[in-house]
């Protein structure tokens, strides 16, 4: 078992470069399936979710290579339309292969997507949108699907609602994809991405209404447009896709990861100090920067952050779809506000299980009360080290690291496998800022 050991109560000072975006890398890599010729992706983060995505691409017959932070994907040898195994079940973004496989091959078979257990995340928005494009779902594998898929049965997936979801997985086919007008009930990021991936090679024009606004969707569209697609974002959450274009090879550089940047900004707010972010995606973090300003944390236009010993409390914050406050930063914010002067309240409007981190933070001395979708946080001057806690999910793990860095004494955080899904090397990054943090294993007798 790998776990983090952290000695806290040190201000964070130094310079830091933010890794490439996880939430952009996953749909962009999936989109490499579409069209002809190899794609080269620069600034691609070395994280577990990316490695799982590359494994799925190889499973389908693509050739992939990585040199440092540059990844190449050549889909010319692709011949399979079924994905399976632990990689496909482990990551939520595996569902994006549904749209990409349908766009390229006209059929797909895959297991139910995995990911962190942060709450209910049904995929019916994805399926209804794809049905509008001419996709049919069934309870058995498409006749041509290959790959020897063996799916895990998922509770509640017996397909009795007529959705076409069998007890083993998702099976889809389309004789011909045709453009359509699609209105999403909610601005779902995944459903927007899946629809784009399927529609870009479909006949005719597709218009997505109530599409998500997240920057990662714009990155996916830029990547596809550079390859020859015709996609444009219009007013009123509308995306227009002119299908049946020829997609060719391209070299593309991913933007910095706004959620990783936000996590490190909140760690700086909790610990105090001065950090210079050399590539801070400030334009994508306007909601967080507004909250940090209310907490008394200064972030300059050049990416320099300055924070005092303790942040100020913030009375009311609610998570919301972009450009609102991101749910992915709610847990790290809760950790930082655990040390604030005064009482704060966070309202979680996106996922019902995002407050699971609160129990671990209470073990470290935080005063947090959960009342339905609201967390009341009474700031304390010092959190306690010495606790052994386990990351409940990816962003909850980052929150526990933040709390441990600010706490007195030493802490042990288990569940590092969650953190590794989205943070390239959290030890390296915080060590560069003067923190005492290391990754270790049981029976490791090294001392500080």
Coordinates of C-alpha atoms in Angstrom, one line a residue:
X1 CA 0.0 0.0 0.0
X2 CA 1.4 3.4 -1.0
X3 CA 0.5 6.4 1.1
X4 CA 1.6 10.0 1.7
X5 CA 3.5 11.1 4.8
X6 CA 3.3 14.9 5.5
X7 CA 4.8 17.1 8.1
X8 CA 2.8 20.3 8.2
X9 CA 2.8 23.9 9.4
X10 CA 5.2 25.2 6.8
X11 CA 4.4 28.2 4.5
X12 CA 4.5 27.4 0.8
X13 CA 7.0 29.5 -1.2
X14 CA 8.5 29.1 -4.6
X15 CA 7.7 28.7 -8.3
X16 CA 5.5 26.1 -9.9
X17 CA 4.5 25.1 -13.4
X18 CA 1.0 23.5 -13.7
X19 CA 0.7 20.2 -15.5
X20 CA -1.4 19.7 -18.6
X21 CA -5.2 19.5 -18.2
X22 CA -6.6 16.1 -17.3
X23 CA -10.1 17.0 -18.3
X24 CA -9.0 18.1 -21.7
X25 CA -6.5 15.3 -22.3
X26 CA -9.1 12.5 -21.9
X27 CA -11.6 13.7 -24.6
X28 CA -8.8 14.9 -26.9
X29 CA -7.0 11.5 -26.8
X30 CA -10.4 9.8 -27.4
X31 CA -10.9 12.1 -30.4
X32 CA -7.7 10.8 -31.9
X33 CA -9.7 7.8 -33.1
X34 CA -11.6 10.0 -35.6
X35 CA -10.2 10.7 -39.0
X36 CA -6.9 9.6 -40.5
X37 CA -3.2 10.0 -39.6
X38 CA -1.4 10.2 -36.3
X39 CA -2.0 12.9 -33.7
X40 CA 0.7 14.3 -31.4
X41 CA -0.4 15.7 -28.1
X42 CA 2.1 17.9 -26.2
X43 CA 1.9 18.8 -22.5
X44 CA 0.0 15.6 -21.8
X45 CA 0.0 14.9 -18.1
X46 CA 1.5 11.7 -16.7
X47 CA -1.4 10.6 -14.6
X48 CA -3.3 7.3 -14.2
X49 CA -6.4 8.4 -16.1
X50 CA -4.4 9.2 -19.1
X51 CA -2.5 5.9 -19.0
X52 CA -5.8 4.1 -18.7
X53 CA -7.1 6.0 -21.8
X54 CA -3.9 5.1 -23.7
X55 CA -4.3 1.4 -22.8
X56 CA -7.9 1.5 -24.1
X57 CA -6.6 3.0 -27.4
X58 CA -4.1 0.2 -27.8
X59 CA -6.8 -2.3 -27.0
X60 CA -8.7 -1.0 -30.0
X61 CA -5.7 -1.4 -32.3
X62 CA -4.2 2.1 -32.1
X63 CA -0.5 2.6 -31.8
X64 CA 0.5 4.9 -29.0
X65 CA 3.9 6.3 -27.9
X66 CA 4.9 8.5 -25.0
X67 CA 8.1 10.6 -24.7
X68 CA 8.0 12.6 -21.5
X69 CA 4.9 14.8 -21.8
X70 CA 4.4 14.2 -25.5
X71 CA 2.0 11.4 -26.6
X72 CA 1.4 10.2 -30.2
X73 CA -1.7 8.2 -31.2
X74 CA -1.9 6.5 -34.6
X75 CA -5.4 5.0 -35.3
X76 CA -4.6 3.6 -38.7
X77 CA -4.5 0.0 -37.4
X78 CA -7.8 0.3 -35.4
X79 CA -10.2 -2.6 -36.1
X80 CA -12.0 -3.3 -32.8
X81 CA -15.1 -1.7 -31.5
X82 CA -15.4 -3.2 -28.0
X83 CA -13.5 -2.1 -24.9
X84 CA -13.3 -4.0 -21.7
X85 CA -11.1 -4.7 -18.6
X86 CA -10.1 -2.7 -15.5
X87 CA -9.0 0.4 -17.4
X88 CA -12.5 0.8 -19.0
X89 CA -14.3 0.2 -15.7
X90 CA -12.0 2.4 -13.7
X91 CA -12.4 5.8 -15.4
X92 CA -15.5 7.8 -16.0
X93 CA -14.2 9.1 -19.3
X94 CA -14.3 5.6 -20.9
X95 CA -17.9 6.5 -21.8
X96 CA -16.5 9.0 -24.4
X97 CA -15.4 6.1 -26.5
X98 CA -19.1 5.5 -27.2
X99 CA -19.4 8.6 -29.3
X100 CA -15.9 8.2 -30.9
X101 CA -16.4 4.6 -31.8
X102 CA -19.9 5.2 -33.3
X103 CA -18.5 8.2 -35.3
X104 CA -15.6 6.1 -36.8
X105 CA -16.9 2.5 -36.9
X106 CA -20.7 2.8 -36.5
X107 CA -20.9 0.5 -33.5
X108 CA -19.5 0.2 -29.9
X109 CA -19.6 -2.1 -26.9
X110 CA -18.3 -0.9 -23.5
X111 CA -18.9 -1.5 -19.8
X112 CA -20.5 1.1 -17.5
X113 CA -18.0 3.9 -16.8
X114 CA -16.2 4.0 -13.4
X115 CA -14.6 7.0 -11.7
X116 CA -14.9 8.5 -8.2
X117 CA -18.1 7.7 -6.2
X118 CA -19.0 11.4 -5.7
X119 CA -22.7 10.9 -6.4
X120 CA -25.2 9.9 -9.0
X121 CA -23.9 10.5 -12.5
X122 CA -26.3 8.7 -14.9
X123 CA -25.4 8.6 -18.6
X124 CA -29.0 8.8 -19.9
X125 CA -28.3 12.3 -21.3
X126 CA -25.5 10.8 -23.4
X127 CA -27.7 8.0 -24.7
X128 CA -30.7 10.2 -25.5
X129 CA -28.5 12.7 -27.5
X130 CA -26.9 9.8 -29.5
X131 CA -30.3 8.4 -30.2
X132 CA -31.2 11.7 -31.9
X133 CA -28.2 11.1 -34.2
X134 CA -29.5 7.7 -35.2
X135 CA -27.9 5.4 -32.7
X136 CA -29.6 2.3 -31.6
X137 CA -29.0 0.6 -28.2
X138 CA -29.5 -3.0 -27.5
X139 CA -29.0 -5.7 -24.9
X140 CA -26.6 -7.7 -26.9
X141 CA -23.3 -6.9 -28.6
X142 CA -23.4 -5.5 -32.2
X143 CA -22.7 -8.3 -34.7
X144 CA -19.4 -6.9 -35.7
X145 CA -18.1 -5.8 -32.3
X146 CA -14.8 -7.5 -31.6
X147 CA -12.4 -7.7 -28.8
X148 CA -13.7 -10.5 -26.5
X149 CA -15.5 -8.1 -24.2
X150 CA -16.2 -9.4 -20.7
X151 CA -18.2 -6.8 -18.7
X152 CA -18.9 -6.4 -15.0
X153 CA -22.5 -6.5 -14.0
X154 CA -23.6 -3.2 -12.5
X155 CA -26.3 -2.8 -9.9
X156 CA -29.5 -1.3 -11.3
X157 CA -28.5 -1.9 -15.0
X158 CA -31.0 -4.5 -16.1
X159 CA -32.3 -2.4 -18.9
X160 CA -35.9 -2.8 -17.7
X161 CA -36.6 0.9 -18.5
X162 CA -36.1 0.3 -22.2
X163 CA -32.9 2.3 -22.3
X164 CA -31.0 -0.4 -24.1
X165 CA -28.6 -0.9 -21.2
X166 CA -28.2 -4.6 -20.6
X167 CA -26.9 -6.2 -17.4
X168 CA -23.4 -6.5 -18.9
X169 CA -22.7 -3.2 -20.6
X170 CA -23.6 -0.7 -23.2
X171 CA -24.2 -1.9 -26.8
X172 CA -24.7 0.6 -29.6
X173 CA -24.8 0.7 -33.4
X174 CA -25.8 3.1 -36.2
X175 CA -26.3 2.3 -39.8
X176 CA -25.8 6.0 -40.6
X177 CA -25.3 8.9 -38.3
X178 CA -27.3 12.0 -39.2
X179 CA -27.1 15.5 -37.8
X180 CA -29.9 16.6 -35.6
X181 CA -31.1 19.3 -33.2
X182 CA -30.4 18.2 -29.6
X183 CA -31.3 19.9 -26.4
X184 CA -29.6 18.6 -23.2
X185 CA -31.8 18.6 -20.1
X186 CA -28.7 19.8 -18.1
X187 CA -25.4 21.2 -19.4
X188 CA -23.6 17.9 -18.9
X189 CA -19.9 18.0 -19.8
X190 CA -19.7 14.3 -20.8
X191 CA -22.9 14.4 -22.8
X192 CA -21.8 17.5 -24.7
X193 CA -18.4 15.8 -25.5
X194 CA -20.0 12.5 -26.5
X195 CA -22.4 14.3 -28.9
X196 CA -19.5 16.2 -30.5
X197 CA -17.5 13.1 -31.0
X198 CA -20.3 11.3 -32.7
X199 CA -21.6 14.3 -34.7
X200 CA -18.3 15.5 -36.2
X201 CA -18.3 12.7 -38.9
X202 CA -22.1 12.5 -39.2
X203 CA -24.1 13.6 -42.3
X204 CA -25.4 17.1 -42.0
X205 CA -25.5 19.7 -39.3
X206 CA -25.9 19.1 -35.5
X207 CA -26.9 21.8 -33.1
X208 CA -26.5 21.2 -29.3
X209 CA -28.6 23.4 -27.1
X210 CA -27.9 23.9 -23.4
X211 CA -24.3 22.6 -24.0
X212 CA -21.8 22.8 -21.2
X213 CA -19.4 25.8 -21.1
X214 CA -16.4 24.1 -19.6
X215 CA -13.0 25.1 -21.1
X216 CA -12.2 21.5 -21.8
X217 CA -15.0 21.3 -24.3
X218 CA -13.6 24.3 -26.2
X219 CA -10.2 22.5 -26.2
X220 CA -11.8 19.5 -27.8
X221 CA -13.4 21.7 -30.4
X222 CA -10.1 23.5 -31.1
X223 CA -8.4 20.2 -31.5
X224 CA -11.0 18.8 -33.9
X225 CA -11.1 22.1 -35.9
X226 CA -7.3 22.0 -36.3
X227 CA -7.8 18.6 -37.9
X228 CA -10.4 19.9 -40.4
X229 CA -13.7 19.8 -38.5
X230 CA -16.1 22.7 -38.6
X231 CA -17.4 23.3 -35.0
X232 CA -18.3 26.7 -33.5
X233 CA -19.7 27.8 -30.2
X234 CA -22.6 30.2 -30.4
X235 CA -24.5 32.3 -28.0
X236 CA -26.9 30.8 -25.5
X237 CA -25.0 27.6 -24.7
X238 CA -25.3 26.5 -28.3
X239 CA -22.7 24.5 -30.3
X240 CA -23.0 24.0 -34.0
X241 CA -21.3 21.1 -35.8
X242 CA -21.0 20.8 -39.5
X243 CA -20.5 17.1 -40.0
X244 CA -18.9 14.9 -42.6
X245 CA -15.6 16.8 -42.8
X246 CA -12.2 15.1 -43.4
X247 CA -10.1 14.9 -40.3
X248 CA -6.3 14.7 -40.7
X249 CA -3.2 14.5 -38.5
X250 CA -2.3 17.4 -36.1
X251 CA 0.0 18.4 -33.3
X252 CA -1.7 20.0 -30.4
X253 CA -0.6 21.4 -27.0
X254 CA -2.9 21.1 -24.0
X255 CA -3.7 24.0 -21.7
X256 CA -2.7 24.0 -18.0
X257 CA -5.0 22.1 -15.7
X258 CA -7.3 24.6 -14.0
X259 CA -8.4 22.2 -11.2
X260 CA -4.8 21.3 -10.3
X261 CA -4.0 25.0 -10.3
X262 CA -7.0 25.7 -8.1
X263 CA -6.0 22.9 -5.7
X264 CA -2.5 24.4 -5.3
X265 CA -3.9 28.0 -4.9
X266 CA -6.2 26.7 -2.0
X267 CA -3.2 24.9 -0.4
X268 CA -1.4 28.2 -0.5
X269 CA -4.3 29.9 1.1
X270 CA -4.4 27.3 3.9
X271 CA -0.7 27.3 4.6
X272 CA 0.2 30.9 3.8
X273 CA 3.2 32.0 1.8
X274 CA 4.0 33.2 -1.7
X275 CA 3.8 31.1 -4.9
X276 CA 4.6 32.1 -8.4
X277 CA 2.5 30.1 -10.9
X278 CA 4.3 30.4 -14.2
X279 CA 1.3 29.3 -16.3
X280 CA -1.7 30.0 -14.2
X281 CA -4.9 29.6 -16.3
X282 CA -6.4 32.7 -14.6
X283 CA -9.1 33.3 -17.2
X284 CA -10.6 29.8 -16.4
X285 CA -10.5 30.4 -12.6
X286 CA -12.5 33.6 -12.3
X287 CA -15.0 32.0 -9.7
X288 CA -12.2 30.7 -7.5
X289 CA -10.2 33.9 -7.8
X290 CA -13.2 35.9 -6.6
X291 CA -13.5 33.5 -3.6
X292 CA -9.8 33.8 -2.8
X293 CA -10.1 37.6 -2.8
X294 CA -12.9 37.3 -0.2
X295 CA -10.5 35.0 1.8
X296 CA -7.9 37.8 1.8
X297 CA -5.6 36.0 -0.7
X298 CA -4.0 38.1 -3.3
X299 CA -3.4 36.7 -6.8
X300 CA -1.7 39.0 -9.3
X301 CA -2.2 39.0 -13.1
X302 CA 1.3 37.5 -13.5
X303 CA 0.3 34.4 -11.4
X304 CA 1.9 35.5 -8.1
X305 CA -0.1 34.5 -5.1
X306 CA 0.4 35.9 -1.6
X307 CA -1.4 34.6 1.5
X308 CA -1.3 35.4 5.2
X309 CA -1.1 32.9 8.0
X310 CA -4.9 32.3 8.1
X311 CA -7.6 33.0 5.5
X312 CA -10.8 34.9 6.1
X313 CA -14.1 33.0 6.3
X314 CA -16.5 33.2 3.4
X315 CA -20.2 33.2 4.3
X316 CA -21.8 31.5 1.3
X317 CA -20.3 29.6 -1.7
X318 CA -22.3 27.4 -4.0
X319 CA -20.9 25.0 -6.6
X320 CA -22.4 25.4 -10.1
X321 CA -21.6 24.5 -13.7
X322 CA -18.9 26.6 -15.4
X323 CA -18.4 29.5 -15.1
X324 CA -19.6 29.0 -11.5
X325 CA -17.5 27.7 -8.7
X326 CA -16.3 24.2 -9.7
X327 CA -17.5 21.2 -7.7
X328 CA -14.0 19.7 -8.2
X329 CA -12.6 22.4 -6.0
X330 CA -15.2 22.2 -3.2
X331 CA -13.3 19.7 -1.1
X332 CA -10.0 21.6 -1.3
X333 CA -11.9 24.8 -0.4
X334 CA -13.5 23.1 2.6
X335 CA -10.0 22.1 3.8
X336 CA -8.7 25.7 3.5
X337 CA -11.8 27.2 5.2
X338 CA -11.3 24.8 8.1
X339 CA -8.5 27.2 9.1
X340 CA -10.3 30.4 8.4
X341 CA -11.2 33.2 10.8
X342 CA -14.9 32.9 11.3
X343 CA -17.7 30.6 9.9
X344 CA -18.1 29.7 6.3
X345 CA -20.9 27.8 4.4
X346 CA -20.5 25.8 1.3
X347 CA -23.5 24.6 -0.7
X348 CA -23.0 21.6 -3.0
X349 CA -25.3 21.8 -5.9
X350 CA -23.7 19.2 -8.2
X351 CA -23.0 15.9 -6.5
X352 CA -24.5 14.6 -3.3
X353 CA -21.5 12.6 -2.1
X354 CA -18.9 15.5 -2.4
X355 CA -19.1 16.0 1.4
X356 CA -17.5 12.6 2.2
X357 CA -14.2 14.4 2.8
X358 CA -15.7 16.2 5.8
X359 CA -15.4 13.1 8.1
X360 CA -11.7 12.9 7.4
X361 CA -11.2 16.6 8.0
X362 CA -13.0 16.3 11.3
X363 CA -10.5 13.6 12.4
X364 CA -7.8 16.3 11.8
X365 CA -9.6 18.8 14.0
X366 CA -11.8 20.7 11.6
X367 CA -15.2 21.8 12.9
X368 CA -17.6 20.9 10.1
X369 CA -21.3 20.2 10.2
X370 CA -23.2 18.8 7.3
X371 CA -26.8 19.8 6.9
X372 CA -28.2 18.3 3.7
X373 CA -26.5 20.1 0.8
X374 CA -24.8 22.6 3.1
X375 CA -21.5 22.4 5.0
X376 CA -21.0 24.7 7.9
X377 CA -17.3 25.3 8.7
X378 CA -16.2 27.0 11.9
X379 CA -12.6 27.9 11.3
X380 CA -10.0 26.8 13.8
X381 CA -6.5 28.2 14.3
X382 CA -4.8 24.8 14.0
X383 CA -5.6 21.5 12.5
X384 CA -4.1 18.4 14.1
X385 CA -1.5 16.2 12.5
X386 CA -1.0 12.6 13.6
X387 CA -4.2 11.4 12.0
X388 CA -4.3 8.5 9.5
X389 CA -7.0 9.2 6.9
X390 CA -7.9 7.7 3.6
X391 CA -8.7 9.7 0.4
X392 CA -12.4 9.1 -0.5
X393 CA -11.9 10.2 -4.1
X394 CA -9.6 12.2 -6.3
X395 CA -10.4 15.8 -5.2
X396 CA -11.0 14.6 -1.6
X397 CA -7.5 13.3 -1.6
X398 CA -6.2 16.7 -2.7
X399 CA -8.2 18.3 0.2
X400 CA -6.6 16.0 2.7
X401 CA -3.1 16.9 1.4
X402 CA -4.0 20.5 1.9
X403 CA -5.2 20.0 5.4
X404 CA -2.1 17.9 6.3
X405 CA 0.2 20.5 4.9
X406 CA -1.4 23.1 7.2
X407 CA -1.8 20.9 10.3
X408 CA 0.6 20.6 13.2
X409 CA 2.6 17.4 13.4
X410 CA 2.7 14.6 10.8
X411 CA -0.1 12.9 9.0
X412 CA -0.6 9.8 6.9
X413 CA -2.9 9.8 3.9
X414 CA -3.9 6.5 2.3
X415 CA -5.7 6.0 -1.0
X416 CA -2.9 7.5 -3.0
X417 CA -4.2 5.7 -6.1
X418 CA -7.1 8.3 -6.2
X419 CA -4.7 11.2 -6.1
X420 CA -2.5 9.7 -8.8
X421 CA -5.6 9.7 -11.2
X422 CA -5.4 13.5 -11.6
X423 CA -2.2 14.9 -10.0
X424 CA 1.0 14.1 -11.9
X425 CA 3.4 14.2 -8.9
X426 CA 1.9 16.0 -5.9
X427 CA 5.0 15.2 -3.8
X428 CA 7.3 16.8 -6.4
X429 CA 5.1 19.9 -6.7
X430 CA 4.8 20.6 -3.0
X431 CA 8.4 19.7 -2.3
X432 CA 9.4 22.4 -4.7
X433 CA 7.4 24.8 -2.5
X434 CA 9.3 23.8 0.7
X435 CA 6.8 21.2 2.0
X436 CA 7.8 18.0 3.8
X437 CA 5.9 15.4 1.9
X438 CA 6.8 12.0 0.6
X439 CA 5.3 8.9 -1.0
X440 CA 6.1 5.7 0.9
X441 CA 5.0 2.1 1.3
X442 CA 4.4 -0.3 4.1
X443 CA 7.6 -1.8 5.5
X444 CA 9.5 1.3 4.2
X445 CA 11.8 2.1 7.1
X446 CA 13.1 5.4 5.8
X447 CA 13.1 8.3 8.3
X448 CA 12.6 12.0 7.8

